[in-house]
Short mmCIF file of C-alpha atoms and ligand atoms in Angstrom, two decimals:
data_model
loop_
_atom_site.label_atom_id
_atom_site.label_comp_id
_atom_site.label_asym_id
_atom_site.label_seq_id
_atom_site.Cartn_x
_atom_site.Cartn_y
_atom_site.Cartn_z
CA MET Q 243 52.12 127.70 43.48
CA LYS Q 244 53.52 130.90 44.99
CA CYS Q 245 56.48 131.52 47.31
CA ARG Q 246 55.26 131.98 50.90
CA LYS Q 247 57.79 134.77 51.46
CA CYS Q 248 57.53 136.96 48.36
CA GLY Q 249 54.60 135.73 46.28
CA GLU Q 250 56.78 135.04 43.23
CA LYS Q 251 56.49 131.72 41.42
CA ALA Q 252 57.62 128.89 43.74
CA ALA Q 253 60.55 126.73 42.66
CA VAL Q 254 60.20 124.11 45.40
CA ASN Q 255 57.01 122.87 47.00
CA MET Q 256 57.58 121.05 50.27
CA ARG Q 257 54.34 119.34 51.22
CA GLN Q 258 56.09 117.92 54.28
CA HIS Q 259 56.44 121.47 55.68
CA LYS Q 260 53.36 122.94 53.97
CA LEU Q 261 55.80 125.40 52.46
CA ALA Q 262 56.52 126.53 48.90
CA LEU Q 263 59.46 128.83 48.15
CA CYS Q 264 60.99 130.56 45.16
CA ARG Q 265 64.58 129.84 44.19
CA GLN Q 266 66.05 132.72 46.17
CA HIS Q 267 64.07 132.09 49.32
CA PHE Q 268 64.69 128.33 49.18
CA LEU Q 269 68.43 128.98 48.90
CA GLU Q 270 68.21 131.17 52.00
CA TRP Q 271 65.93 128.79 53.88
CA ILE Q 272 68.27 125.76 53.73
CA PRO Q 273 71.20 127.52 55.48
CA GLU Q 274 68.80 129.06 58.03
CA GLN Q 275 67.39 125.65 58.87
CA THR Q 276 70.84 124.10 59.00
CA GLN Q 277 72.07 126.80 61.39
CA ARG Q 278 69.03 126.19 63.58
CA PHE Q 279 69.84 122.46 63.83
CA ILE Q 280 73.56 123.12 64.42
CA GLU Q 281 72.56 125.21 67.44
CA LYS Q 282 69.69 123.04 68.63
CA TYR Q 283 71.84 119.91 68.77
CA HIS Q 284 75.02 121.76 69.90
CA MET Q 285 76.96 120.47 66.91
CA PHE Q 286 79.80 123.01 66.75
CA GLY Q 287 80.56 126.69 67.11
CA ARG Q 288 82.10 129.49 65.08
CA GLY Q 289 85.64 128.94 66.32
CA ASP Q 290 85.69 125.21 65.67
CA ARG Q 291 87.80 123.56 62.97
CA ILE Q 292 85.48 121.42 60.91
CA LEU Q 293 86.28 118.54 58.59
CA ALA Q 294 83.56 117.66 56.07
CA ALA Q 295 83.58 114.18 54.55
CA VAL Q 296 82.70 114.82 50.92
CA SER Q 297 81.83 111.95 48.63
CA GLY Q 298 81.15 114.06 45.52
CA GLY Q 299 77.41 113.47 45.97
CA LYS Q 300 74.69 116.09 46.38
CA ASP Q 301 74.39 115.87 50.15
CA SER Q 302 77.99 116.34 51.18
CA LEU Q 303 78.80 118.99 48.53
CA SER Q 304 75.65 120.93 49.47
CA LEU Q 305 76.61 120.65 53.12
CA TRP Q 306 80.10 122.00 52.47
CA ASP Q 307 78.55 124.85 50.49
CA VAL Q 308 75.99 125.68 53.19
CA LEU Q 309 78.55 125.63 56.02
CA LEU Q 310 80.82 127.98 54.06
CA ARG Q 311 77.93 130.33 53.39
CA LEU Q 312 77.20 130.29 57.12
CA GLY Q 313 80.77 131.41 57.76
CA TYR Q 314 82.28 128.23 59.21
CA ALA Q 315 85.89 127.16 58.61
CA VAL Q 316 85.61 123.82 56.83
CA ASP Q 317 88.15 121.60 55.10
CA GLY Q 318 87.07 118.65 52.98
CA LEU Q 319 88.09 115.01 53.06
CA HIS Q 320 87.50 112.74 50.10
CA ILE Q 321 88.23 109.02 50.15
CA ASN Q 322 88.83 107.38 46.79
CA LEU Q 323 87.58 103.83 47.14
CA GLY Q 324 88.72 102.58 43.75
CA ILE Q 325 85.24 101.57 42.59
CA ASP Q 326 84.80 101.48 38.84
CA GLY Q 327 81.76 99.40 37.94
CA GLY Q 328 82.01 100.56 34.34
CA LEU Q 329 81.02 104.07 35.46
CA ARG Q 330 84.42 105.16 36.73
CA TYR Q 331 82.42 105.85 39.86
CA SER Q 332 85.30 106.73 42.20
CA GLU Q 333 87.27 108.64 39.61
CA GLU Q 334 84.25 110.77 38.80
CA SER Q 335 83.38 111.28 42.47
CA GLN Q 336 86.88 112.52 43.23
CA ARG Q 337 86.91 114.76 40.17
CA LEU Q 338 83.71 116.49 41.27
CA ALA Q 339 84.82 116.89 44.89
CA GLN Q 340 88.16 118.27 43.72
CA ARG Q 341 86.50 120.59 41.26
CA PHE Q 342 84.20 121.99 43.92
CA ALA Q 343 87.21 122.68 46.16
CA ASP Q 344 89.40 124.14 43.40
CA GLU Q 345 86.73 126.50 42.14
CA ARG Q 346 86.38 127.98 45.62
CA GLY Q 347 90.03 127.78 46.71
CA LEU Q 348 89.24 125.30 49.49
CA GLY Q 349 91.44 122.67 51.07
CA LEU Q 350 90.55 119.09 50.16
CA ILE Q 351 92.43 116.19 51.71
CA THR Q 352 92.21 113.08 49.55
CA VAL Q 353 93.03 109.56 50.61
CA ASN Q 354 93.27 106.87 47.96
CA VAL Q 355 92.61 103.49 49.53
CA ALA Q 356 94.48 101.53 46.84
CA GLU Q 357 97.54 103.74 47.26
CA VAL Q 358 97.50 103.54 51.04
CA GLU Q 359 96.61 99.87 51.44
CA GLY Q 360 97.72 98.30 48.18
CA ALA Q 361 94.26 97.26 46.95
CA ALA Q 362 91.05 99.02 45.96
CA ILE Q 363 87.83 98.21 47.84
CA PRO Q 364 86.34 95.70 45.34
CA GLU Q 365 89.57 93.72 45.03
CA ALA Q 366 90.19 93.79 48.77
CA ALA Q 367 86.63 92.70 49.50
CA ALA Q 368 86.97 89.75 47.14
CA LEU Q 369 90.01 88.65 49.17
CA THR Q 370 88.30 88.70 52.57
CA ARG Q 371 85.25 87.22 54.18
CA ARG Q 372 83.82 90.73 54.38
CA GLY Q 373 83.44 90.55 50.62
CA GLN Q 374 81.37 87.39 50.45
CA LEU Q 375 78.30 89.20 49.27
CA LYS Q 376 79.20 92.80 48.53
CA PRO Q 377 82.08 95.12 49.32
CA CYS Q 378 79.83 97.54 51.26
CA SER Q 379 80.76 96.30 54.71
CA LEU Q 380 84.51 96.59 54.08
CA CYS Q 381 83.87 99.92 52.40
CA GLY Q 382 81.96 101.24 55.41
CA LEU Q 383 84.59 100.04 57.85
CA THR Q 384 87.35 101.64 55.77
CA LYS Q 385 85.56 104.98 55.37
CA ARG Q 386 84.78 105.24 59.08
CA TYR Q 387 88.38 104.39 59.97
CA ILE Q 388 89.98 106.86 57.57
CA MET Q 389 87.55 109.65 58.49
CA ASN Q 390 88.35 109.20 62.16
CA ARG Q 391 92.10 109.03 61.60
CA VAL Q 392 92.23 112.14 59.44
CA ALA Q 393 89.96 114.11 61.80
CA ARG Q 394 92.03 113.13 64.80
CA ASP Q 395 95.48 113.54 63.25
CA GLY Q 396 94.49 116.88 61.76
CA GLY Q 397 93.29 118.16 65.13
CA TYR Q 398 89.76 118.89 63.87
CA ASP Q 399 87.08 119.63 66.45
CA VAL Q 400 84.36 117.83 64.56
CA LEU Q 401 83.80 115.62 61.52
CA VAL Q 402 80.61 116.35 59.60
CA THR Q 403 78.91 114.06 57.11
CA GLY Q 404 76.13 114.74 54.63
CA HIS Q 405 73.65 112.21 56.05
CA ASN Q 406 70.17 113.56 55.34
CA LEU Q 407 66.76 112.81 56.86
CA ASP Q 408 66.07 109.99 54.39
CA ASP Q 409 69.35 108.32 55.38
CA GLU Q 410 68.64 108.71 59.08
CA ALA Q 411 65.03 107.55 58.82
CA ALA Q 412 66.09 104.46 56.84
CA VAL Q 413 68.76 103.55 59.40
CA LEU Q 414 66.28 104.14 62.21
CA PHE Q 415 63.69 101.98 60.46
CA GLY Q 416 66.18 99.13 60.09
CA ASN Q 417 67.36 99.36 63.69
CA ALA Q 418 63.79 99.55 64.97
CA LEU Q 419 62.76 96.48 62.96
CA SER Q 420 65.39 94.45 64.77
CA TRP Q 421 65.27 96.47 68.02
CA SER Q 422 69.03 96.89 67.88
CA ALA Q 423 69.15 98.79 71.16
CA GLY Q 424 72.88 99.53 71.01
CA TYR Q 425 72.66 101.06 67.53
CA LEU Q 426 69.49 102.95 68.44
CA ALA Q 427 71.18 104.36 71.52
CA ARG Q 428 74.06 105.69 69.46
CA GLN Q 429 72.02 107.10 66.57
CA GLY Q 430 71.53 110.85 66.65
CA PRO Q 431 72.58 114.21 65.20
CA VAL Q 432 75.83 114.20 67.20
CA LEU Q 433 78.19 111.47 68.33
CA GLU Q 434 80.41 112.81 71.09
CA ALA Q 435 84.17 112.37 70.97
CA SER Q 436 85.52 109.75 73.31
CA SER Q 437 88.62 110.17 75.42
CA ASP Q 438 90.02 107.06 73.79
CA GLY Q 439 90.30 108.63 70.36
CA LEU Q 440 86.96 108.68 68.55
CA ALA Q 441 86.48 112.03 66.84
CA ARG Q 442 83.34 114.05 67.47
CA LYS Q 443 80.82 113.58 64.63
CA ALA Q 444 77.83 115.63 63.53
CA LYS Q 445 75.17 115.48 60.82
CA PRO Q 446 73.91 119.02 60.18
CA PHE Q 447 71.50 117.80 57.44
CA CYS Q 448 69.86 115.11 59.59
CA ARG Q 449 66.51 116.94 59.41
CA ILE Q 450 66.74 117.98 55.76
CA TYR Q 451 64.93 115.78 53.25
CA GLU Q 452 66.98 114.21 50.44
CA ARG Q 453 64.67 115.96 47.99
CA GLU Q 454 65.65 119.26 49.56
CA THR Q 455 69.41 118.65 49.38
CA ALA Q 456 69.01 117.62 45.74
CA ALA Q 457 67.00 120.78 44.98
CA TYR Q 458 69.60 122.86 46.80
CA ALA Q 459 72.50 121.41 44.77
CA LEU Q 460 70.57 121.89 41.56
CA LEU Q 461 69.49 125.47 42.27
CA ARG Q 462 72.98 126.43 43.47
CA GLY Q 463 74.50 124.95 40.30
CA ILE Q 464 76.64 122.46 42.21
CA GLU Q 465 77.84 119.71 39.94
CA TYR Q 466 77.65 116.36 41.75
CA ILE Q 467 77.73 112.69 40.89
CA TYR Q 468 74.21 111.47 40.03
CA ASP Q 469 75.01 107.79 39.96
CA GLU Q 470 74.68 105.67 43.04
CA CYS Q 471 77.58 103.44 43.92
CA PRO Q 472 77.26 100.43 41.56
CA PHE Q 473 77.16 98.13 44.60
CA ALA Q 474 74.20 99.95 46.16
CA GLU Q 475 71.70 98.13 43.98
CA GLY Q 476 69.56 95.86 46.10
CA ALA Q 477 70.90 97.36 49.33
CA THR Q 478 68.57 97.02 52.31
CA SER Q 479 68.87 100.74 53.03
CA LEU Q 480 67.44 101.53 49.59
CA TYR Q 481 64.61 99.08 50.19
CA TYR Q 482 63.75 100.85 53.46
CA LYS Q 483 64.00 104.24 51.76
CA GLY Q 484 61.53 103.04 49.14
CA ILE Q 485 59.04 101.92 51.78
CA LEU Q 486 59.37 105.16 53.72
CA ASN Q 487 58.89 107.14 50.51
CA ARG Q 488 55.67 105.29 49.81
CA MET Q 489 54.38 106.14 53.27
CA GLU Q 490 55.59 109.73 52.91
CA ALA Q 491 53.67 110.09 49.65
CA ASP Q 492 50.42 109.30 51.50
CA ARG Q 493 51.36 111.17 54.64
CA PRO Q 494 53.69 114.07 53.96
CA GLY Q 495 55.95 114.70 56.95
CA LEU Q 496 55.93 111.08 58.13
CA LYS Q 497 59.69 110.59 57.75
CA LEU Q 498 60.40 113.72 59.75
CA SER Q 499 57.98 112.90 62.55
CA PHE Q 500 59.32 109.31 62.70
CA TYR Q 501 62.84 110.67 63.24
CA LEU Q 502 61.85 113.51 65.58
CA SER Q 503 59.66 111.29 67.75
CA PHE Q 504 62.60 108.95 68.09
CA LEU Q 505 64.91 111.78 69.21
CA GLU Q 506 62.22 112.96 71.63
CA ALA Q 507 61.75 109.47 73.07
CA LYS Q 508 65.48 109.18 73.55
CA ARG Q 509 65.62 112.55 75.25
CA ALA Q 510 62.86 111.41 77.57
CA GLY Q 511 64.97 108.48 78.68
CA LEU Q 512 64.02 105.66 76.36
CA LEU Q 513 67.20 103.70 75.70
CA ALA Q 514 69.06 105.46 78.54
CA SER Q 515 70.37 102.20 79.98
CA GLN Q 516 71.35 101.02 76.51
CA GLN Q 517 73.24 104.27 76.03
CA ALA Q 518 75.49 103.36 78.91
CA ALA Q 519 75.84 99.78 77.74
CA ALA Q 520 76.54 100.94 74.19
CA GLU Q 521 79.70 102.72 75.23
CA PRO Q 522 82.10 100.05 74.13
CA GLY Q 523 85.21 99.65 76.27
CA LEU Q 524 87.74 101.06 73.82
CA HIS Q 525 91.49 100.73 73.87
CA PRO Q 526 94.21 101.53 71.32
CA CYS Q 527 94.76 99.05 68.50
CA GLN Q 528 98.09 97.26 68.90
CA SER Q 529 99.08 98.12 65.33
CA CYS Q 530 97.78 101.60 64.59
CA GLY Q 531 96.72 103.10 67.91
CA GLN Q 532 93.20 104.00 66.79
CA PRO Q 533 90.49 103.09 69.30
CA THR Q 534 88.92 99.66 69.01
CA SER Q 535 86.73 97.37 71.11
CA ALA Q 536 88.33 94.28 69.57
CA PRO Q 537 91.07 92.59 71.57
CA GLY Q 538 94.50 93.28 70.03
CA GLN Q 539 94.20 94.63 66.53
CA CYS Q 540 91.30 96.76 65.28
CA ALA Q 541 88.99 95.44 62.56
CA TYR Q 542 90.59 97.73 59.99
CA CYS Q 543 94.14 96.52 60.63
CA ARG Q 544 93.06 92.88 60.86
CA THR Q 545 91.08 93.04 57.61
CA TRP Q 546 93.62 94.96 55.56
CA HIS Q 547 96.43 92.77 56.92
CA ARG Q 548 94.51 89.76 55.61
CA VAL Q 549 94.05 91.46 52.23
CA ARG Q 550 97.79 92.01 51.91
CA GLU Q 551 98.52 88.43 52.94
CA ARG Q 552 96.07 86.96 50.45
CA LYS Q 553 97.23 89.30 47.72
CA GLY Q 554 100.79 88.13 48.40
CA GLU Q 555 99.66 84.50 48.26
CA LYS Q 556 98.00 85.12 44.92
CA ALA Q 557 100.89 86.99 43.34
CA PRO Q 558 102.43 84.72 40.65
CA THR Q 559 105.97 85.89 41.52
CA GLU Q 560 105.56 84.45 45.00
CA GLN Q 561 104.43 81.01 43.85
CA PRO Q 562 107.08 78.35 44.43
P1 LIG D 83 76.72 107.22 52.27
O1 LIG D 83 77.11 106.30 53.35
O2 LIG D 83 77.34 106.91 50.95
O3 LIG D 83 75.26 107.51 52.23
O4 LIG D 83 77.38 108.61 52.67
C1 LIG D 83 77.05 109.27 53.84
C2 LIG D 83 78.06 110.39 54.06
O5 LIG D 83 79.35 109.85 54.24
C3 LIG D 83 78.20 111.33 52.88
O6 LIG D 83 77.23 112.35 52.91
C4 LIG D 83 79.58 111.87 53.09
O7 LIG D 83 79.59 112.88 54.07
C5 LIG D 83 80.33 110.67 53.64
N1 LIG D 83 81.01 109.91 52.55
C6 LIG D 83 80.51 108.87 51.84
N2 LIG D 83 81.41 108.43 50.94
C7 LIG D 83 82.53 109.19 51.09
C8 LIG D 83 83.80 109.25 50.44
N3 LIG D 83 84.12 108.39 49.47
N4 LIG D 83 84.68 110.19 50.85
C9 LIG D 83 84.36 111.05 51.83
N5 LIG D 83 83.18 111.05 52.48
C10 LIG D 83 82.26 110.15 52.12
FE1 LIG D 84 81.12 101.70 49.39
FE2 LIG D 84 79.35 101.42 47.52
S1 LIG D 84 80.48 99.87 48.45
S2 LIG D 84 80.14 103.24 48.39
ZN1 LIG D 85 60.34 134.11 47.38
ZN1 LIG D 86 94.40 99.31 63.91
#
């Protein structure tokens, strides 16, 4: 297989685009594509201050790398969730995110959940109803909350995440299976800021296949955490990804056209009424001031308050 641009030996063959490229041309192609999507979906501009949520995985580190190469001003945010699972998962994730930043002299903000809230995600989840099955729901809530708070407090114009096409197609698949109109209405490359305090969010890799972000990280020599979160096993999103991959193997490009047809249908007005209905009436949380649709306290404050209460109840020193 030869590179379409120079005829040298191809390093990456992308059947989904009927395109094979050598290392050098692939490493140029990814930023070109990303820039095209940033413009097409009006994600952000040159003067904007960008905060990238970096997990230490291939997608978010590659995204940070690509945005820097494109000349954007980007700080990183890493959230240490305190997940061990025998792999030292969080420790290793933070080490790799920090290393990436240090090697390039970049600013990385780190927030350690256990230090801020007094319990790591697995322990906290075990203490609340949100942890009945797995800690993922508490984890998701906590990540979203912290990302929004840091982006807002730091005065960033936009928060970017490394969600790739496989992530977006899997979420879309799940939402379409249940016709969750509200979620479908809000899914897209950009989530606008709201006047009540939700930061603007963008996903510059939403049209880049996971295989492509992995190849990019590998060919750029970016060291990232290979392991999945130990709690991801059996997750519905992985199940959907598996199904979509099987379809993609028979019909290259299926994931992309599934996602693009959805965006096109939305642009044409499908879900327009849901869009309006999906705007939740937000107001400031009584405790922390971040926007919430819940009456009184936001879900984050309510949940973590409960964790602290239960932890206090459990502490042997507090037993009568
Ligand atoms: P995930 O939900 O794990 O698929 O991650 C989706 C995106 O969320 C990643 O590409 C990152 O941009 C962001 N993210 C996930 N985990 C973290 C974390 N611990 N710290 C900062 N950002 C994260
Ligand atoms: Fe949050 Fe796995 S439970 S990353
Ligand atoms: Zn080439
Ligand atoms: Zn709150």
